[in-house]
Amino acid sequence: GGASSVRGYAFQFAGPLSNKKNPIGGKSLIETSIEYRYMRENNWGLVFFFDSGSVFRDHIRLKDKKLYHGTGFGLRYNTDFGPVRADIGIPINRRKKIDDRFQVYFGIGQSF
């Protein structure tokens, strides 16, 4: 999870967690993202997105593994050095006492 993967989840939380709710990490990774970008003539734009992904301890076997999904929207302001981004990501199927209701991300440049 995080600004450049599955928005809606905290950094490194779109994957397996230890009993103490800490990210474990893994050997395999899958991420997908789709965005709809609507840009206005005055350098401002809106973005709607849907992200999916996870980290796997071994090889990717999707039939046995869970993917995490996030959705949301954002604002873009185009500058000469790239877009300035602000996104709000919402986790789908949020894990209570682990995932927040939403995450806010800021960045410069394209998200992918």
One Martini backbone bead per residue (centre of mass of N, CA, C, O) as a GRO file, in nm:
protein
  112
    1GLY     BB    1   0.101   0.032   0.009
    2GLY     BB    2   0.037   0.358  -0.123
    3ALA     BB    3   0.106   0.609  -0.350
    4SER     BB    4   0.240   0.366  -0.564
    5SER     BB    5  -0.011   0.162  -0.524
    6VAL     BB    6  -0.245   0.093  -0.283
    7ARG     BB    7  -0.471   0.303  -0.243
    8GLY     BB    8  -0.587   0.310   0.114
    9TYR     BB    9  -0.315   0.210   0.219
   10ALA     BB   10  -0.066   0.174   0.397
   11PHE     BB   11   0.252   0.146   0.404
   12GLN     BB   12   0.287  -0.201   0.353
   13PHE     BB   13  -0.043  -0.307   0.407
   14ALA     BB   14  -0.072  -0.481   0.124
   15GLY     BB   15  -0.046  -0.753   0.320
   16PRO     BB   16   0.116  -0.932   0.524
   17LEU     BB   17   0.083  -0.989   0.879
   18SER     BB   18   0.154  -0.993   1.184
   19ASN     BB   19   0.044  -1.037   1.506
   20LYS     BB   20   0.140  -0.715   1.545
   21LYS     BB   21   0.069  -0.560   1.268
   22ASN     BB   22   0.316  -0.615   1.074
   23PRO     BB   23   0.496  -0.613   0.809
   24ILE     BB   24   0.653  -0.884   0.626
   25GLY     BB   25   0.651  -0.946   0.335
   26GLY     BB   26   0.826  -1.065   0.026
   27LYS     BB   27   0.880  -1.222  -0.312
   28SER     BB   28   0.603  -1.106  -0.422
   29LEU     BB   29   0.433  -0.893  -0.677
   30ILE     BB   30   0.115  -0.715  -0.723
   31GLU     BB   31  -0.002  -0.456  -0.961
   32THR     BB   32  -0.284  -0.235  -1.014
   33SER     BB   33  -0.407   0.036  -1.238
   34ILE     BB   34  -0.675   0.280  -1.268
   35GLU     BB   35  -0.737   0.585  -1.460
   36TYR     BB   36  -0.923   0.889  -1.457
   37ARG     BB   37  -0.858   1.180  -1.657
   38TYR     BB   38  -0.947   1.529  -1.595
   39MET     BB   39  -0.868   1.807  -1.791
   40ARG     BB   40  -0.812   2.139  -1.780
   41GLU     BB   41  -0.709   2.446  -1.916
   42ASN     BB   42  -0.608   2.557  -1.609
   43ASN     BB   43  -0.428   2.293  -1.492
   44TRP     BB   44  -0.667   2.137  -1.387
   45GLY     BB   45  -0.761   1.818  -1.217
   46LEU     BB   46  -0.914   1.497  -1.228
   47VAL     BB   47  -0.922   1.183  -1.033
   48PHE     BB   48  -0.992   0.836  -1.089
   49PHE     BB   49  -0.954   0.525  -0.893
   50PHE     BB   50  -0.813   0.176  -0.921
   51ASP     BB   51  -0.664  -0.054  -0.695
   52SER     BB   52  -0.434  -0.341  -0.694
   53GLY     BB   53  -0.286  -0.577  -0.449
   54SER     BB   54   0.021  -0.759  -0.342
   55VAL     BB   55   0.198  -0.960  -0.114
   56PHE     BB   56   0.414  -1.251  -0.127
   57ARG     BB   57   0.597  -1.496   0.025
   58ASP     BB   58   0.591  -1.625  -0.253
   59HIS     BB   59   0.434  -1.726  -0.498
   60ILE     BB   60   0.196  -1.656  -0.728
   61ARG     BB   61  -0.147  -1.751  -0.614
   62LEU     BB   62  -0.451  -1.627  -0.669
   63LYS     BB   63  -0.650  -1.854  -0.572
   64ASP     BB   64  -0.509  -1.833  -0.260
   65LYS     BB   65  -0.519  -1.517  -0.270
   66LYS     BB   66  -0.517  -1.181  -0.160
   67LEU     BB   67  -0.652  -0.884  -0.267
   68TYR     BB   68  -0.611  -0.541  -0.267
   69HIS     BB   69  -0.845  -0.261  -0.255
   70GLY     BB   70  -0.865   0.069  -0.411
   71THR     BB   71  -1.024   0.393  -0.391
   72GLY     BB   72  -1.069   0.721  -0.567
   73PHE     BB   73  -0.941   1.063  -0.552
   74GLY     BB   74  -0.817   1.366  -0.732
   75LEU     BB   75  -0.576   1.622  -0.770
   76ARG     BB   76  -0.447   1.841  -1.034
   77TYR     BB   77  -0.138   2.029  -1.109
   78ASN     BB   78   0.009   2.172  -1.375
   79THR     BB   79   0.348   2.187  -1.447
   80ASP     BB   80   0.662   2.209  -1.586
   81PHE     BB   81   0.759   1.945  -1.388
   82GLY     BB   82   0.467   1.855  -1.319
   83PRO     BB   83   0.242   1.710  -1.127
   84VAL     BB   84   0.038   1.797  -0.864
   85ARG     BB   85  -0.064   1.580  -0.593
   86ALA     BB   86  -0.398   1.475  -0.462
   87ASP     BB   87  -0.510   1.198  -0.260
   88ILE     BB   88  -0.794   0.977  -0.196
   89GLY     BB   89  -0.798   0.669  -0.021
   90ILE     BB   90  -1.007   0.366  -0.025
   91PRO     BB   91  -1.067   0.087   0.134
   92ILE     BB   92  -1.153  -0.227   0.049
   93ASN     BB   93  -1.222  -0.420   0.293
   94ARG     BB   94  -1.167  -0.324   0.571
   95ARG     BB   95  -0.955  -0.360   0.845
   96LYS     BB   96  -1.015  -0.373   1.154
   97LYS     BB   97  -0.764  -0.215   1.341
   98ILE     BB   98  -0.576  -0.141   1.072
   99ASP     BB   99  -0.749   0.030   0.877
  100ASP     BB  100  -0.824   0.308   0.753
  101ARG     BB  101  -1.073   0.485   0.593
  102PHE     BB  102  -0.827   0.667   0.492
  103GLN     BB  103  -0.597   0.821   0.256
  104VAL     BB  104  -0.334   1.063   0.214
  105TYR     BB  105  -0.182   1.204  -0.087
  106PHE     BB  106   0.139   1.333  -0.196
  107GLY     BB  107   0.277   1.475  -0.513
  108ILE     BB  108   0.526   1.451  -0.780
  109GLY     BB  109   0.407   1.347  -1.056
  110GLN     BB  110   0.348   1.055  -1.165
  111SER     BB  111   0.208   0.759  -1.029
  112PHE     BB  112   0.291   0.573  -1.322
   0.00000   0.00000   0.00000
